[in-house]
Amino acid sequence: MRSGARILHLDLDAFFAAVEQRDKPSLRGKPVVVGGAGPRGVVATASYEARVFGVRSAMPGTEARRRCPHAAFLGGRFAAYRQSSEVVMQLLTEISPAVEPLSLDEAFVDLALSDWDPAHMADHVEELRRELARRTAGLTASVGVASSKFVAKIASEAAKPDGFSIVEEDEELDFIAELPVRSVPGVGPVTEAKLTAIGMRTVADLRRASREELVRELGRAAGESLMELAFARDNRRVQSEREAKSISTEDTFAVNIVDRSELERILRRDAAQVAKRVQQAGVFARTVAVKVRFADFTTISKARSLGGATDREESIAAAAVELLAEVDVREGVRLVGVSTSNFAASAQERLFDEDRQASEPTTTTSEVDVSGVRGHGWFPGAEVFHRDHGRGWVWGAGLGRVTIRFENRDSSPGPVRTFRVDDPALMANPELLPLP
Ligand code: TTP
Ligand code: MG
């Protein structure tokens, strides 16, 4: 462990649900569940008001409805989540160049590379949380600071929601002693069961065991690393995007797209965004992949090695569009994404494009996604715009009608009105309101 290392872990509170409450004033302070539509759908997340009733991430939507029938059940709006995520990640990179995003709403920051004064850690963290709320128009995050990734993450969890905790190095052993073994990174259900079988339930139990005993039960690598972690010794570094394995972006649509030129336009925009991040990371990609998810949630990925290494927008976009050409999009596409990987430290632009097809085969993989966060057509929660009534969101739809609540982030709770779905004054999927 680097002595005096300071790692910050930040995680937004009830992220998807918090974005919905921010953008839908009538839902603030109320139970909100995102995801879980359809017979097999599962909950993506629930607002803290819904958690009181036992609703949790990954719970079947049917169970969530049983526990909290009066919650607002909404589909996901990924563009909105991504917009807020980008603002948060940007804010973190202003603190330190070493930011490792773990998901849309979670990241580690290496504070050794920041100019924060360790003597005023709490002030810095409070300033960060204030600025985050300002730039995201009101989201909250929980923050943990400690000498390692492991303890920093536990510290932010302990501070949830809307809090922070700073664990001094000499408090770390006590801080993690009573944690269940399952909280230790790398301990999944199988390892947990093995440990329970030999009477080890907490981190303190692990410390009382002998190294030999853990190695015998779990194997050398797992046993030794578990013993290290039990003593809060965690050397894992914060890996910024420079060291990332892939850099990617994707778009989910509110309506299925069948128009290839529309998809190409979106892919080019994604490629531009990915290229910018590849350039910021100072690396060059050898492989480009596209991901396409169809209306039935089947997903395929097509990847191709470029033969060279590039950070140029045009090269990434061209490869992505070529890969898309191999995909039949007629049944309707609800997500596309562009991903780059296999990075090199320097550029090797290919000069002759013609031999690519012959020399670089495409690899195709497919999977079926049964995520419950689906949003197509007039799904509950979708944003709409009406010529006369302005911005609103779908409250419910059926029998050729759609009920809209007219309100937005900056308004007070608004009225509900019903229209025919083909009302020409009604527009689905308007541009997002910009953040401050
Ligand atoms: P989390 O940070 O795990 O959860 P959260 O932000 O909703 O709540 P909190 O951190 O306050 O406990 O995940 C971030 C987002 O990722 C979450 O808002 C929705 C999405 N998600 C899923 O789609 N499926 C899942 O199973 C989980 C855990 C999260
Ligand atoms: Mg979160």
Tab-separated table of C-alpha atoms in Angstrom, residues 228-396:
chain	number	residue	atom	x	y	z
A	228	GLU	CA	-4.441	-9.079	2.622
A	229	LEU	CA	-7.809	-7.406	2.127
A	230	ALA	CA	-8.959	-8.473	5.584
A	231	PHE	CA	-6.115	-6.327	6.909
A	232	ALA	CA	-7.174	-3.477	4.591
A	233	ARG	CA	-4.097	-3.983	2.436
A	234	ASP	CA	-5.244	-3.260	-1.086
A	235	ASN	CA	-2.712	-2.165	-3.690
A	236	ARG	CA	-5.036	-1.825	-6.645
A	237	ARG	CA	-4.330	1.415	-8.443
A	238	VAL	CA	-6.858	3.800	-9.914
A	239	GLN	CA	-6.792	3.032	-13.626
A	240	SER	CA	-7.751	6.002	-15.710
A	241	GLU	CA	-9.084	5.715	-19.229
A	242	ARG	CA	-5.503	5.817	-20.529
A	243	GLU	CA	-5.207	2.259	-19.211
A	244	ALA	CA	-8.724	1.195	-20.037
A	245	LYS	CA	-9.272	-1.965	-22.043
A	246	SER	CA	-11.957	-0.374	-24.181
A	247	ILE	CA	-13.563	2.985	-24.811
A	248	SER	CA	-17.136	2.877	-25.986
A	249	THR	CA	-20.454	4.589	-26.146
A	250	GLU	CA	-23.958	3.529	-27.052
A	251	ASP	CA	-27.412	4.939	-27.692
A	252	THR	CA	-30.753	3.467	-26.763
A	253	PHE	CA	-33.763	4.685	-28.717
A	254	ALA	CA	-37.281	5.345	-27.587
A	255	VAL	CA	-38.552	3.971	-30.899
A	256	ASN	CA	-37.076	1.171	-32.985
A	257	ILE	CA	-35.105	2.426	-35.950
A	258	VAL	CA	-35.196	0.612	-39.290
A	259	ASP	CA	-33.641	3.335	-41.433
A	260	ARG	CA	-30.029	2.414	-42.111
A	261	SER	CA	-28.923	5.958	-42.913
A	262	GLU	CA	-30.336	7.129	-39.597
A	263	LEU	CA	-28.356	4.403	-37.812
A	264	GLU	CA	-25.219	5.360	-39.713
A	265	ARG	CA	-25.669	8.961	-38.666
A	266	ILE	CA	-25.943	7.886	-35.024
A	267	LEU	CA	-22.913	5.588	-35.340
A	268	ARG	CA	-20.855	8.430	-36.786
A	269	ARG	CA	-21.834	10.650	-33.897
A	270	ASP	CA	-20.891	7.881	-31.448
A	271	ALA	CA	-17.604	7.377	-33.299
A	272	ALA	CA	-16.815	11.086	-32.946
A	273	GLN	CA	-17.438	10.888	-29.224
A	274	VAL	CA	-15.344	7.742	-28.831
A	275	ALA	CA	-12.514	9.232	-30.930
A	276	LYS	CA	-12.428	12.282	-28.697
A	277	ARG	CA	-12.063	10.094	-25.624
A	278	VAL	CA	-9.432	7.914	-27.303
A	279	GLN	CA	-7.480	11.099	-28.097
A	280	GLN	CA	-7.873	12.387	-24.546
A	281	ALA	CA	-6.511	9.084	-23.271
A	282	GLY	CA	-3.535	9.419	-25.612
A	283	VAL	CA	-3.951	5.922	-27.074
A	284	PHE	CA	-4.656	4.391	-30.496
A	285	ALA	CA	-7.214	1.686	-31.147
A	286	ARG	CA	-6.498	-1.427	-33.168
A	287	THR	CA	-10.003	-2.860	-32.948
A	288	VAL	CA	-13.389	-1.296	-33.608
A	289	ALA	CA	-16.667	-2.980	-32.754
A	290	VAL	CA	-20.315	-2.126	-33.157
A	291	LYS	CA	-23.113	-3.429	-31.015
A	292	VAL	CA	-26.670	-3.660	-32.274
A	293	ARG	CA	-29.669	-4.582	-30.169
A	294	PHE	CA	-32.890	-5.491	-31.930
A	295	ALA	CA	-36.489	-4.911	-30.978
A	296	ASP	CA	-36.653	-8.416	-29.455
A	297	PHE	CA	-33.593	-7.619	-27.266
A	298	THR	CA	-31.265	-9.930	-29.171
A	299	THR	CA	-27.903	-8.211	-29.300
A	300	ILE	CA	-25.069	-8.792	-31.711
A	301	SER	CA	-21.568	-7.360	-31.685
A	302	LYS	CA	-19.315	-7.226	-34.704
A	303	ALA	CA	-15.647	-6.475	-34.256
A	304	ARG	CA	-12.823	-5.995	-36.682
A	305	SER	CA	-9.142	-5.399	-36.285
A	306	LEU	CA	-8.104	-2.320	-38.253
A	307	GLY	CA	-4.731	-3.606	-39.306
A	308	GLY	CA	-3.349	-0.333	-37.943
A	309	ALA	CA	-3.909	1.739	-34.818
A	310	THR	CA	-5.828	4.969	-34.905
A	311	ASP	CA	-7.377	7.763	-32.892
A	312	ARG	CA	-8.974	9.404	-35.940
A	313	GLU	CA	-12.691	9.981	-35.954
A	314	GLU	CA	-12.981	9.211	-39.687
A	315	SER	CA	-11.207	5.865	-39.384
A	316	ILE	CA	-13.307	4.743	-36.422
A	317	ALA	CA	-16.522	5.938	-38.050
A	318	ALA	CA	-15.679	4.254	-41.364
A	319	ALA	CA	-14.980	0.932	-39.667
A	320	ALA	CA	-18.184	1.196	-37.636
A	321	VAL	CA	-20.323	1.934	-40.682
A	322	GLU	CA	-18.722	-0.951	-42.562
A	323	LEU	CA	-19.479	-3.312	-39.700
A	324	LEU	CA	-23.069	-2.097	-39.592
A	325	ALA	CA	-23.350	-2.912	-43.301
A	326	GLU	CA	-23.083	-6.586	-42.333
A	327	VAL	CA	-26.150	-6.339	-40.103
A	328	ASP	CA	-29.732	-6.717	-41.252
A	329	VAL	CA	-31.568	-3.863	-39.529
A	330	ARG	CA	-35.005	-4.331	-41.061
A	331	GLU	CA	-36.633	-5.780	-37.964
A	332	GLY	CA	-35.895	-2.590	-36.041
A	333	VAL	CA	-32.984	-1.551	-33.863
A	334	ARG	CA	-33.286	-0.162	-30.366
A	335	LEU	CA	-29.627	0.319	-29.470
A	336	VAL	CA	-26.392	0.868	-31.325
A	337	GLY	CA	-22.955	1.408	-29.919
A	338	VAL	CA	-19.369	1.884	-31.018
A	339	SER	CA	-16.464	0.493	-29.094
A	340	THR	CA	-12.693	0.676	-29.543
A	341	SER	CA	-10.165	-1.599	-27.899
A	342	ASN	CA	-6.820	-3.311	-28.225
A	343	PHE	CA	-4.919	-0.065	-27.736
A	344	ALA	CA	-1.448	0.787	-28.934
A	345	ALA	CA	0.779	3.591	-27.690
A	346	SER	CA	1.369	5.024	-31.150
A	347	ALA	CA	-0.534	5.498	-34.395
A	348	GLN	CA	-0.149	3.207	-37.373
A	349	GLU	CA	-2.620	4.451	-39.928
A	350	ARG	CA	-3.353	1.942	-42.622
A	351	LEU	CA	-2.636	3.421	-46.032
A	352	PHE	CA	-4.438	0.954	-48.209
A	353	ASP	CA	-8.020	0.466	-47.180
A	354	GLU	CA	-8.697	-2.034	-49.932
A	355	ASP	CA	-6.951	-5.036	-48.407
A	356	ARG	CA	-8.797	-4.728	-45.138
A	357	GLN	CA	-11.751	-6.871	-46.068
A	358	ALA	CA	-9.557	-9.705	-47.241
A	359	SER	CA	-7.130	-9.646	-44.352
A	360	GLU	CA	-9.233	-8.725	-41.355
A	361	PRO	CA	-12.199	-10.996	-40.730
A	362	THR	CA	-15.110	-9.758	-38.692
A	363	THR	CA	-15.933	-11.596	-35.506
A	364	THR	CA	-19.565	-11.744	-34.540
A	365	THR	CA	-20.979	-12.543	-31.136
A	366	SER	CA	-24.569	-12.498	-30.034
A	367	GLU	CA	-26.440	-12.534	-26.776
A	368	VAL	CA	-29.966	-12.001	-25.576
A	369	ASP	CA	-30.561	-9.203	-23.124
A	370	VAL	CA	-33.539	-9.525	-20.856
A	371	SER	CA	-33.049	-6.233	-19.089
A	372	GLY	CA	-36.282	-4.767	-17.851
A	373	VAL	CA	-35.295	-1.241	-18.720
A	374	ARG	CA	-37.041	-1.037	-22.004
A	375	GLY	CA	-38.321	2.111	-23.523
A	376	HIS	CA	-40.015	2.033	-26.884
A	377	GLY	CA	-42.974	3.899	-28.183
A	378	TRP	CA	-44.994	5.718	-25.577
A	379	PHE	CA	-43.468	4.052	-22.569
A	380	PRO	CA	-44.250	5.456	-19.109
A	381	GLY	CA	-41.721	8.131	-18.295
A	382	ALA	CA	-40.805	8.932	-21.914
A	383	GLU	CA	-40.346	12.601	-22.641
A	384	VAL	CA	-42.666	14.297	-25.085
A	385	PHE	CA	-43.261	17.769	-26.378
A	386	HIS	CA	-46.620	19.270	-27.284
A	387	ARG	CA	-46.841	22.312	-29.504
A	388	ASP	CA	-49.295	24.106	-27.200
A	389	HIS	CA	-48.571	22.601	-23.792
A	390	GLY	CA	-44.787	22.268	-23.926
A	391	ARG	CA	-42.617	19.634	-22.344
A	392	GLY	CA	-44.062	16.635	-20.495
A	393	TRP	CA	-43.805	12.900	-19.975
A	394	VAL	CA	-45.919	9.869	-20.680
A	395	TRP	CA	-48.011	8.936	-17.699
A	396	GLY	CA	-49.824	6.095	-19.395
